[in-house]
Coordinates of C-alpha atoms and ligand atoms in Angstrom, one line a residue:
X14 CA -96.3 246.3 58.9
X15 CA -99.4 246.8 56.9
X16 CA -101.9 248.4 58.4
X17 CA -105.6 247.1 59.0
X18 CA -107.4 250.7 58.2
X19 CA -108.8 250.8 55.0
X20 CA -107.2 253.0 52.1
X21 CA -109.2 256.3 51.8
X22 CA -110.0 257.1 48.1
X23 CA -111.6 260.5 47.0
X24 CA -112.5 259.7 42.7
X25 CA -113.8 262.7 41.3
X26 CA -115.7 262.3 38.2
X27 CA -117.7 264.4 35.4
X28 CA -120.0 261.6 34.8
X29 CA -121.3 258.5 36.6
X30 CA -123.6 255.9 34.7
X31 CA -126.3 255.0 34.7
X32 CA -127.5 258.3 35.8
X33 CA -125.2 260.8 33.3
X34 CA -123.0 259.2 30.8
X35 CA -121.7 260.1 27.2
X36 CA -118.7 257.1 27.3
X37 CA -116.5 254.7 28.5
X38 CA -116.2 257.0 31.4
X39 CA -119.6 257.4 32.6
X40 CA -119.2 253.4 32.9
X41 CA -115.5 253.4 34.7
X42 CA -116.9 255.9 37.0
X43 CA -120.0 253.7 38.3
X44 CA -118.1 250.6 38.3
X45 CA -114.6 250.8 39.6
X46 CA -115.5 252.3 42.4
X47 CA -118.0 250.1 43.5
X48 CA -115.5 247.5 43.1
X49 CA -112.9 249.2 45.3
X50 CA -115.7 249.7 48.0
X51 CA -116.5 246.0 47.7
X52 CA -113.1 245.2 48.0
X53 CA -112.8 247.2 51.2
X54 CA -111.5 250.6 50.2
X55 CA -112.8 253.7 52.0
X56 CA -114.2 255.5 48.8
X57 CA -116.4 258.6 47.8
X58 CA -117.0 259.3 44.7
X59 CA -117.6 263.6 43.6
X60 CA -120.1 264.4 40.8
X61 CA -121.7 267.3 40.1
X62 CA -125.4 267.6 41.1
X63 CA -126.6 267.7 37.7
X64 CA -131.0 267.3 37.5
X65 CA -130.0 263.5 37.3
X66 CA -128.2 263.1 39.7
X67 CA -130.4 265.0 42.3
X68 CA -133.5 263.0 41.2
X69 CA -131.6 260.0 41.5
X70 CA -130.2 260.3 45.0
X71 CA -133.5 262.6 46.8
X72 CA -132.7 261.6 50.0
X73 CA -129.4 262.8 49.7
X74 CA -128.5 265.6 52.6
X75 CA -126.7 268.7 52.8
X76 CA -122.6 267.6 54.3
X77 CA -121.2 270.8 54.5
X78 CA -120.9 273.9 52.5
X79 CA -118.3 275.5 50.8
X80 CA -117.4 279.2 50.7
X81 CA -116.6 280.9 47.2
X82 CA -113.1 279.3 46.7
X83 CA -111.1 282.0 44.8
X84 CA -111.5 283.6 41.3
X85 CA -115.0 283.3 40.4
X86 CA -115.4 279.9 41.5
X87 CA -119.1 280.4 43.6
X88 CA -119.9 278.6 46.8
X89 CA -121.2 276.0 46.9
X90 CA -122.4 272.5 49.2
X91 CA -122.2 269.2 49.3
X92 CA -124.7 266.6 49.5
X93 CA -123.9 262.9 50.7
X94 CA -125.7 259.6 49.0
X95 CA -125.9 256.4 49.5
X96 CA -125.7 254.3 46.7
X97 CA -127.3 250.7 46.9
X98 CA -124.5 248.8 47.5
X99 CA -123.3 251.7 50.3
X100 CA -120.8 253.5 49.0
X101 CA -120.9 257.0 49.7
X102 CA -121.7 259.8 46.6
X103 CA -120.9 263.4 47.1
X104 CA -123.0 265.0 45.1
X105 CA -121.2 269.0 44.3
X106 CA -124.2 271.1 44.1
X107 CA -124.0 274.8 42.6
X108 CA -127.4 275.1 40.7
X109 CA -126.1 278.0 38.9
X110 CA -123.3 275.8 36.6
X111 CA -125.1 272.2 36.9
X112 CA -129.1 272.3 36.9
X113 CA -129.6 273.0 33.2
X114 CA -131.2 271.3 30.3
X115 CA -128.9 269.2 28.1
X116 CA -126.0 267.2 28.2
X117 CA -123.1 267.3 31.1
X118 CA -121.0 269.6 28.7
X119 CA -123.7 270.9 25.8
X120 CA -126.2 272.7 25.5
X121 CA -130.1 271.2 24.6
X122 CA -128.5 272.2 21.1
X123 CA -124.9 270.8 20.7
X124 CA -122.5 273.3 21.3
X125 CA -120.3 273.4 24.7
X126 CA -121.7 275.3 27.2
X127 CA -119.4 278.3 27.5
X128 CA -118.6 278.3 31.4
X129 CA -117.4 274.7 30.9
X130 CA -113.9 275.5 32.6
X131 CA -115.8 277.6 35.1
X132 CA -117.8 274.2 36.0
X133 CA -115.6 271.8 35.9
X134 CA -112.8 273.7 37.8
X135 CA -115.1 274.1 40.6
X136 CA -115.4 270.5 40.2
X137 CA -111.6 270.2 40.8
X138 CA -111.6 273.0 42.9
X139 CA -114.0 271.4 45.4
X140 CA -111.8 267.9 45.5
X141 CA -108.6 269.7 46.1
X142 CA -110.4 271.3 49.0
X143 CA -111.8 268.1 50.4
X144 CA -108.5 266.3 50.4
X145 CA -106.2 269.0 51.5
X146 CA -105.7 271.1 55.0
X147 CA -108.6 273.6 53.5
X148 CA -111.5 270.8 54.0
X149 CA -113.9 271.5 56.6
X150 CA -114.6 268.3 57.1
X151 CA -112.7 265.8 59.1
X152 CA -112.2 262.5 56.7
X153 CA -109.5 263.0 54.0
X154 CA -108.4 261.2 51.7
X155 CA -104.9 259.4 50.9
X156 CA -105.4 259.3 47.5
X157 CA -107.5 261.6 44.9
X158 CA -108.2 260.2 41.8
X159 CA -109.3 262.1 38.8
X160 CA -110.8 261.4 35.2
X161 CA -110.2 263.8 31.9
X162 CA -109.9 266.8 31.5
X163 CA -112.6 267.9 33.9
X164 CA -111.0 267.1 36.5
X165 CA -107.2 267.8 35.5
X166 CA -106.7 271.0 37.6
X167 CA -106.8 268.9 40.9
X168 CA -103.3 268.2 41.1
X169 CA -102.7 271.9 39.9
X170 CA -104.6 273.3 42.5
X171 CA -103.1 270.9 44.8
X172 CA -99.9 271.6 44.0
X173 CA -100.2 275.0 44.7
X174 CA -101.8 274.5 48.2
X175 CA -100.7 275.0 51.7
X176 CA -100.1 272.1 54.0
X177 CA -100.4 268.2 54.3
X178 CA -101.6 266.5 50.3
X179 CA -102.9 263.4 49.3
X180 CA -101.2 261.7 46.4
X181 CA -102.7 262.1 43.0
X182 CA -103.3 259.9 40.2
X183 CA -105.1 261.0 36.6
X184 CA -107.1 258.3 34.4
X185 CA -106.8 259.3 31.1
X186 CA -110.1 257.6 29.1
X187 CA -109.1 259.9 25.8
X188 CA -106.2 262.2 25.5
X189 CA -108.8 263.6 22.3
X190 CA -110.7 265.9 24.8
X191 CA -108.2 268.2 26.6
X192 CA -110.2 271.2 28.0
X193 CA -108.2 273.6 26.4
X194 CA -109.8 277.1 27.3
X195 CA -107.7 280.8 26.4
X196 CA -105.7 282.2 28.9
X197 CA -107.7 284.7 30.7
X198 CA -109.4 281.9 32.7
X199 CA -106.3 281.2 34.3
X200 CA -106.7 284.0 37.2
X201 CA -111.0 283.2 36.8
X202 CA -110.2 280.3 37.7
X203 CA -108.3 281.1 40.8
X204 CA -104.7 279.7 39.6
X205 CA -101.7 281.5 40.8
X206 CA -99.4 283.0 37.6
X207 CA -96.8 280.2 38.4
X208 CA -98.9 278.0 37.0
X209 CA -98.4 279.3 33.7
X210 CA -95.6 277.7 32.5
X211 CA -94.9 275.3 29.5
X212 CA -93.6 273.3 32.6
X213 CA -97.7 273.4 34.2
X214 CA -100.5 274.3 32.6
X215 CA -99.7 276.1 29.6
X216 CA -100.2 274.1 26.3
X217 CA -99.8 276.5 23.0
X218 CA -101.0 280.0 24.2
X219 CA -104.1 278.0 26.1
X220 CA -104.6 276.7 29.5
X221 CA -105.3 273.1 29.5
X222 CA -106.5 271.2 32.3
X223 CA -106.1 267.9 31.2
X224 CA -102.4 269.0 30.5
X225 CA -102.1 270.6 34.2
X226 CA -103.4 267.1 35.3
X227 CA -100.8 265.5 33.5
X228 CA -97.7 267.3 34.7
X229 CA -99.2 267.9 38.2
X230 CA -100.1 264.5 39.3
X231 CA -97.9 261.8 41.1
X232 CA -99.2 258.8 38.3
X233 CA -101.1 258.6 35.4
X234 CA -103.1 255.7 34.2
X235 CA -104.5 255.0 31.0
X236 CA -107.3 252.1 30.0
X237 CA -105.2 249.8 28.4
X238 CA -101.1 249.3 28.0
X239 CA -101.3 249.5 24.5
X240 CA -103.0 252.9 24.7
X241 CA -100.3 253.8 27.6
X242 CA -97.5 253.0 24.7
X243 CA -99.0 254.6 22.0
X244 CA -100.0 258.2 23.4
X245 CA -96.3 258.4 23.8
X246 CA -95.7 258.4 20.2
X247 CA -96.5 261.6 18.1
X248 CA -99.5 259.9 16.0
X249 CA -101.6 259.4 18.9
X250 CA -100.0 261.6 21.6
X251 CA -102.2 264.5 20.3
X252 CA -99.6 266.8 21.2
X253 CA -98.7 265.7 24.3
X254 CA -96.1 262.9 23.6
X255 CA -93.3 264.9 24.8
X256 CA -94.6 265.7 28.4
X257 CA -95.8 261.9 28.4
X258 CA -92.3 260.8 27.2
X259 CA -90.8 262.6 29.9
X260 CA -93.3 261.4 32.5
X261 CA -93.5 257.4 31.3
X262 CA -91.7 256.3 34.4
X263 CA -95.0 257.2 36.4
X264 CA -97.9 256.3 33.3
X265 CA -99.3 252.8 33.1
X266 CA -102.0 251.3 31.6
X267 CA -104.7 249.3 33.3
X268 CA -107.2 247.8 31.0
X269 CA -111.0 248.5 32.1
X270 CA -113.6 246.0 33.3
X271 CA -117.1 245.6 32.0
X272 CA -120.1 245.4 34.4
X273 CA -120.8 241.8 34.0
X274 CA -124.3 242.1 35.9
X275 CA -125.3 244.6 33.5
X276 CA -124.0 242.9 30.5
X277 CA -124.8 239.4 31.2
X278 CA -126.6 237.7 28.4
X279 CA -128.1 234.9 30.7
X280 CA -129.6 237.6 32.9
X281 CA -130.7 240.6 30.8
X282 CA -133.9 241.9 30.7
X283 CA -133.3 244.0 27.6
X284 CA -133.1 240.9 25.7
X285 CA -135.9 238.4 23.8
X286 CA -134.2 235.1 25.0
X287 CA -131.4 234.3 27.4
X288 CA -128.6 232.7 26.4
X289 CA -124.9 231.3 28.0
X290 CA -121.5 230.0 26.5
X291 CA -123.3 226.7 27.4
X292 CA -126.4 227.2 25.6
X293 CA -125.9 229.7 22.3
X294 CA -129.5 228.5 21.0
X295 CA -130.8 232.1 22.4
X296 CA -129.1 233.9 20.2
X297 CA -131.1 233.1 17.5
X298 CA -134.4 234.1 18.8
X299 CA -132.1 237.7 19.6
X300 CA -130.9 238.2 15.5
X301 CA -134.6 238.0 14.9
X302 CA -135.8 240.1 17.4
X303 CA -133.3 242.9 16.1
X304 CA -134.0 242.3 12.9
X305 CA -137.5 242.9 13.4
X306 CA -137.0 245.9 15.6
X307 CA -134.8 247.6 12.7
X308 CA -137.3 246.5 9.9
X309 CA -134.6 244.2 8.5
X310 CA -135.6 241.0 6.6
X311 CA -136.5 238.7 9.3
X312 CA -134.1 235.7 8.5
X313 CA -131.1 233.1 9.8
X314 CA -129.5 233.1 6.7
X315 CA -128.1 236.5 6.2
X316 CA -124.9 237.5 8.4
X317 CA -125.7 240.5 10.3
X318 CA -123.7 243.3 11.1
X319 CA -123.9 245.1 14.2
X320 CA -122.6 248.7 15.5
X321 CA -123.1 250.7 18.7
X322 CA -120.9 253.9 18.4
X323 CA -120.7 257.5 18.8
X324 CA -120.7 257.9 15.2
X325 CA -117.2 260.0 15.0
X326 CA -114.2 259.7 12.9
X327 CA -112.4 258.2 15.4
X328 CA -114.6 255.3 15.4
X329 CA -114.1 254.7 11.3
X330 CA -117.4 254.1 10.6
X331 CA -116.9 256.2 7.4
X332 CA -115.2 253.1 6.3
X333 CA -118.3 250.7 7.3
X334 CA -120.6 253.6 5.2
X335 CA -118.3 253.7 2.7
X336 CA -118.3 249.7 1.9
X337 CA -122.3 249.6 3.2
X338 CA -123.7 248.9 -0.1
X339 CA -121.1 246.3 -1.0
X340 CA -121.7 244.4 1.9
X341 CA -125.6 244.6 1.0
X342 CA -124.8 243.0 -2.4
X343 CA -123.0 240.4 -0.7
X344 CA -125.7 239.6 1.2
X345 CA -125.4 240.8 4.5
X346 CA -127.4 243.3 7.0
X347 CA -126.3 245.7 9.0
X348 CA -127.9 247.4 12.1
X349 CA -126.5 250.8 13.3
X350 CA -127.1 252.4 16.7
X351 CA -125.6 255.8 17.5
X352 CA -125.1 259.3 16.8
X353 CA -122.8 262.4 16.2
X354 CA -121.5 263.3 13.3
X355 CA -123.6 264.8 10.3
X356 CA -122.6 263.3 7.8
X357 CA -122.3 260.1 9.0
X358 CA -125.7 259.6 10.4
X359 CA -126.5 260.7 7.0
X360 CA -124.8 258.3 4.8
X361 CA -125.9 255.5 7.4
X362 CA -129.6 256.5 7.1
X363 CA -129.5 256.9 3.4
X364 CA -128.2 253.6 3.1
X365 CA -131.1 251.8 4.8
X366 CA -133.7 254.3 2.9
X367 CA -132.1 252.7 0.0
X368 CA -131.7 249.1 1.6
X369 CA -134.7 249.1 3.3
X370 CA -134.4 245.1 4.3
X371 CA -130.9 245.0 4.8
X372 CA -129.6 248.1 6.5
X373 CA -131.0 248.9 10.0
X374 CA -130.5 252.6 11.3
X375 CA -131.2 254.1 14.4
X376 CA -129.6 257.3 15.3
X377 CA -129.8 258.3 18.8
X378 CA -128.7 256.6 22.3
X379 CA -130.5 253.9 23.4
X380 CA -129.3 251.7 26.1
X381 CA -131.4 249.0 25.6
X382 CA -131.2 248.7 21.9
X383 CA -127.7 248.7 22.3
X384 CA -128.0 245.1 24.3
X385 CA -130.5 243.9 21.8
X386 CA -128.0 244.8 18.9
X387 CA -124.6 243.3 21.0
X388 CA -127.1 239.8 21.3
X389 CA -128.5 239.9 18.2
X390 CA -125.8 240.9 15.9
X391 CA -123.5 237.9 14.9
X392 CA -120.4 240.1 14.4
X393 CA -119.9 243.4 15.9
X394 CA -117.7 246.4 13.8
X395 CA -115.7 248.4 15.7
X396 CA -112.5 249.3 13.5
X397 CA -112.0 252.0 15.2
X398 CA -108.5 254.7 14.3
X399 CA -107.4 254.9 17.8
X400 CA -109.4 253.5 20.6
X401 CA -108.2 254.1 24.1
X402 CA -109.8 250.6 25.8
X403 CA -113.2 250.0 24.1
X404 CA -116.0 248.8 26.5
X405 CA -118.5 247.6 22.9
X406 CA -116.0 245.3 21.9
X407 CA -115.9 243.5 25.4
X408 CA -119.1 243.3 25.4
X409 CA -119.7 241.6 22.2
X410 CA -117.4 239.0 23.0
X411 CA -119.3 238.2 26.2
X412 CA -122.3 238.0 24.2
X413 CA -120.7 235.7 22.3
X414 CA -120.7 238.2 18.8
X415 CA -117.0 238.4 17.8
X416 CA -115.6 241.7 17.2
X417 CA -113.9 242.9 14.0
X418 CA -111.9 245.4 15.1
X419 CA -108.1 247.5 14.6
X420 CA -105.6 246.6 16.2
X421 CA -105.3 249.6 18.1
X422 CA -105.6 250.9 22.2
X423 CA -107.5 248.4 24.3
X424 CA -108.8 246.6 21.3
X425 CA -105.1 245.0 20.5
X426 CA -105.5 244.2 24.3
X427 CA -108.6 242.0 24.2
X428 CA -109.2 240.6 20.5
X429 CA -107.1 237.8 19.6
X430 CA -107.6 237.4 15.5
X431 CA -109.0 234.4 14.3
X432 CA -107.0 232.0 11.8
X433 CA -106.6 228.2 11.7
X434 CA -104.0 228.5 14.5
X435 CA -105.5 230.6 17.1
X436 CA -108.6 228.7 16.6
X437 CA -107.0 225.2 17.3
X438 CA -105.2 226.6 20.3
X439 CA -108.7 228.2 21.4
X440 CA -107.0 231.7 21.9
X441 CA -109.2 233.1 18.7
X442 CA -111.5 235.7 19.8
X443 CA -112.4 238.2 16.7
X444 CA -111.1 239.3 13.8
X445 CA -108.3 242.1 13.2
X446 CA -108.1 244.5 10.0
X447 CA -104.8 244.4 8.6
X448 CA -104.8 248.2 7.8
X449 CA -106.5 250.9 8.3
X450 CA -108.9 251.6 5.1
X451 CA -112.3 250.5 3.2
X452 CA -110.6 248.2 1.9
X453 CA -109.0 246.5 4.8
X454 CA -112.5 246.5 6.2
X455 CA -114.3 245.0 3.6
X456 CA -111.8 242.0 3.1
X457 CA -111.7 241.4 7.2
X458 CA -115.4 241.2 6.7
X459 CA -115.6 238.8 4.0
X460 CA -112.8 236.9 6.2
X461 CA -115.4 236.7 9.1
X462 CA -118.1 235.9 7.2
X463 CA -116.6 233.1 6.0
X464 CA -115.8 231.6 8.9
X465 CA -119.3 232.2 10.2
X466 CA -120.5 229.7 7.7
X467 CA -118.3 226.7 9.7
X468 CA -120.9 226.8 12.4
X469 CA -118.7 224.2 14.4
X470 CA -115.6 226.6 14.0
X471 CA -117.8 229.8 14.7
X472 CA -119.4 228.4 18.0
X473 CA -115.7 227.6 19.1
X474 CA -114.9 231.2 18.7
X475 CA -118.2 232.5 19.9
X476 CA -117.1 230.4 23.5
X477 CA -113.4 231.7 23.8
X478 CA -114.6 235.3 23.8
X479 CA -117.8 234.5 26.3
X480 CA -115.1 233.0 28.2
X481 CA -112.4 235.6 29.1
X482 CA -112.3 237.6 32.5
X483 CA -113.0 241.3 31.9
X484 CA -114.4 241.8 35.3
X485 CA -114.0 244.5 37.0
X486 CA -113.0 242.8 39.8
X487 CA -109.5 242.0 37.9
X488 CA -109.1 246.2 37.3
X489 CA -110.1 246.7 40.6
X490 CA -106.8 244.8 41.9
X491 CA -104.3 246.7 39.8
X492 CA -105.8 250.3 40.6
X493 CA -105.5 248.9 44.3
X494 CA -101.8 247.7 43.7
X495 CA -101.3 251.2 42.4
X496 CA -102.8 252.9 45.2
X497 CA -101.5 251.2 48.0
X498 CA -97.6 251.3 46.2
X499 CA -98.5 255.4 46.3
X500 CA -99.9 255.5 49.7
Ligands
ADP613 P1 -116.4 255.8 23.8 O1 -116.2 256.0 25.3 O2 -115.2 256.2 23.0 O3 -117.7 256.3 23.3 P2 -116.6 252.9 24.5 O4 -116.7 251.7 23.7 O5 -115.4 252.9 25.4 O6 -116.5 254.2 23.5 O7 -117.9 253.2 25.4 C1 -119.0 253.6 24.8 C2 -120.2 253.3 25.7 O8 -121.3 254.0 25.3 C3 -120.6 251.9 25.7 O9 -121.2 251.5 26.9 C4 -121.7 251.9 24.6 O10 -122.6 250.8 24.7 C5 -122.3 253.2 24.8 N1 -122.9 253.8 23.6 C6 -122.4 254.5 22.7 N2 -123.3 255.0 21.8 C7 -124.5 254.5 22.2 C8 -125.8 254.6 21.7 N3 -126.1 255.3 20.6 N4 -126.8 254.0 22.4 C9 -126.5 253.3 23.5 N5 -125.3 253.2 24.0 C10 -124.3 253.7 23.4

């Protein structure tokens, strides 16, 4: 008999948009589980209290405190919020490791902060506590889910705990970032020698946590089946395919939603015109706008380019740089939002020093540029090397601005290439490189082009992409499928 009590759900997270977000994550973490609360779950959600998060929550009150919890983990407290909709935010505060200047993980000047594996095993630390025997409070969880690396020693910790324990599932958003740290933090840490074993934590000589997260939890979810197949495989496994091999029974991938209040070009303040799958005529007034906000040439006639990326080589932009003054010649624009690597930002900017008119560069984050430039654009670049789900390509084709894309991770998942076929049956969503160079780029963006001069054709595509479900609504169901088969 299935009972009526609501699942209890513990998600611990590094980051939590809107308030502290570098990626994909930040995003998952503010909207899946406001989707599970909404669906009836019993969930809090565990983030540090970093300055952002205690400005954005300064009502939120002291819940219990914590007593140092073993190596030099310090004490610390936590603080319960509200968020709008009511689900509950534990807010893990220990000013010493999270009120600083900066980024969640960096420094004001880019490197890592060196404590990292102090902070964020406190961070795991803390949710093992609050789901196990240890907790001083009363409610506990049935399940604890964590994200990445930072939070990969909960299962270890768990694992190695006294008592009654919730089950444990890890979200792996990209198996890139492993928090590998040398092997002296391992008793700093507070984990017991056992764990030190090619069959636990060990990876190489280092101790990882995402890797302890891996071997240590019950499931492991990925953010998008084709990502859950190919992190098996040596090329994309990062060294980890083995232990993945071995633990595929229990790995699946769930493909993420997209926050379709946020990103919702009929309702977006961000934008200069409003616009639907109904009534495309907004778009128009949104190219110029960008245009005009990136000093391009002000006109209908030129196909422009979009990109809104971390500018790393993952993301094979180098590619896009690469080709960037061929694809001036040829009469298109391009507008770049993002930033990272060096170089890249360099060859980008050059490029619209050079192109003044054409090429559009603005390096930095900015959220609402980053609407403007998924309205305005009228084909978005993402041909990413590996790509785990990809939120900017969903978002382009809800704002009706195909994607071009790889066909790699979660973008093989939700971009269906465009020919005369998949365009008659209406399944035709973007366009997909057929390998993985400049030159592959280049001809899949002549290919696009093309077809964006058949504006019949092109508004046909523009609808089947505004048209497909990538709520979160439909995610929500399959983590809670998942959950309740674990409970
Ligand atoms: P990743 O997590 O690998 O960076 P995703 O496409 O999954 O890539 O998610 C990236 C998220 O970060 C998206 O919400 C995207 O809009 C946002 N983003 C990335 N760079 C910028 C930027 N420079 N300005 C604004 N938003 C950005």
């Amino acid at each position: 008999m299935p009972t009526s009590a609501p699942l209890r759900l513990l998600f611990a997270t590094s980051e939590i948009a809107p308030w502290v977000k570098t990626g994909g994550l930040g995003d998952v973490a503010a909207a899946l589980p406001e989707a599970l609360h909404r669906s009836g779950m019993d969930v809090r959600v565990l983030v540090p209290a970093y300055p952002a998060m205690k400005a954005a929550f300064p009502l939120a009150h002291t819940l219990v405190g914590i007593a140092a919890p073993g190596g030099l983990l310090p004490p610390c407290r936590i603080l319960e919020a509200s968020a709008p909709s009511g689900l509950t935010i534990w807010l893990l505060d220990c000013p010493e490791l999270f009120i600083r200047p900066g980024g969640p993980y960096q420094t004001p000047d880019g490197p890592d902060w060196p404590d990292n594996p102090l902070r964020f095993a406190l961070l795991s630390r803390v949710a093992a506590i609050l789901s196990s025997d240890a907790s001083p409070l009363e409610w506990r969880p049935q399940i604890v889910h964590g994200n990445d690396w930072q939070t990969g020693l909960i299962p270890a910790y768990l694992h190695f705990m006294p008592g009654r324990r919730p089950r444990t599932v890890m979200t792996i958003h990209n198996l890139a970032f492993q928090g590998n740290f040398p092997q002296q933090w391992l008793s700093d840490l507070g984990l017991p020698w056992d764990a030190w074993h090619l069959e636990g934590a060990e990876f190489h000589g280092y101790l990882s946590f995402l890797k302890a997260g891996l071997y240590y939890c019950d499931r492991i979810t990925t953010v998008s089946p084709t990502y859950a197949r190919e992190i098996c495989s040596d090329e994309l496994g990062f060294g980890m395919a083995g232990l993945l091999q071995h633990r595929a029974p229990v790995l699946s991938g769930i493909l993420n939603g997209i926050d379709d209040a946020v990103w919702n070009p009929a309702d977006d303040s961000s934008l200069a015109a409003a616009y639907d799958g109904e009534h495309l005529e907004g778009k128009a007034a949104n190219k110029a706008e960008l245009q005009r906000l990136m000093g391009l040439a002000v006109t209908p006639e030129k196909p422009l380019l979009g990109v809104v990326s971390r500018l790393t080589h993952q993301k094979g932009l180098d590619w896009v740089a690469a080709v960037g003054e061929q694809l001036v010649q040829a009469g298109m624009q391009l507008a770049v939002l993002g930033s990272g690597d060096k170089g890249l930002q360099g060859a980008f900017s050059d490029l619209a020093q050079r192109y003044p008119d054409s090429v559009g560069v603005r390096i930095g984050y900015d959220e609402g540029l980053s609407h403007q430039i998924e309205a305005g654009a009228d084909i978005f670049l993402m041909p990413s090397r590996f790509e785990p789900c990809g939120l900017n390509q969903m978002y382009s084709l809800r704002y009706g601005t195909p994607p071009l894309v790889r066909p790699t991770g979660g973008l093989a998942d939700t971009v269906t290439d465009c020919n005369d076929a998949t365009l008659a049956n209406g399944s035709a969503t973007g366009f997909v490189m057929p390998g993985a160079d400049a030159e592959a780029l280049l001809s899949t963006v002549y290919r696009a082009v093309a077809r964006w001069r058949d504006k019949d054709g092109w508004r046909a595509l523009q609808r089947n992409g505004m048209a497909r479900d990538f709520s979160w609504t439909r995610a929500a169901q399959s983590y809670l499928a998942l959950y309740r088969q674990l409970a």
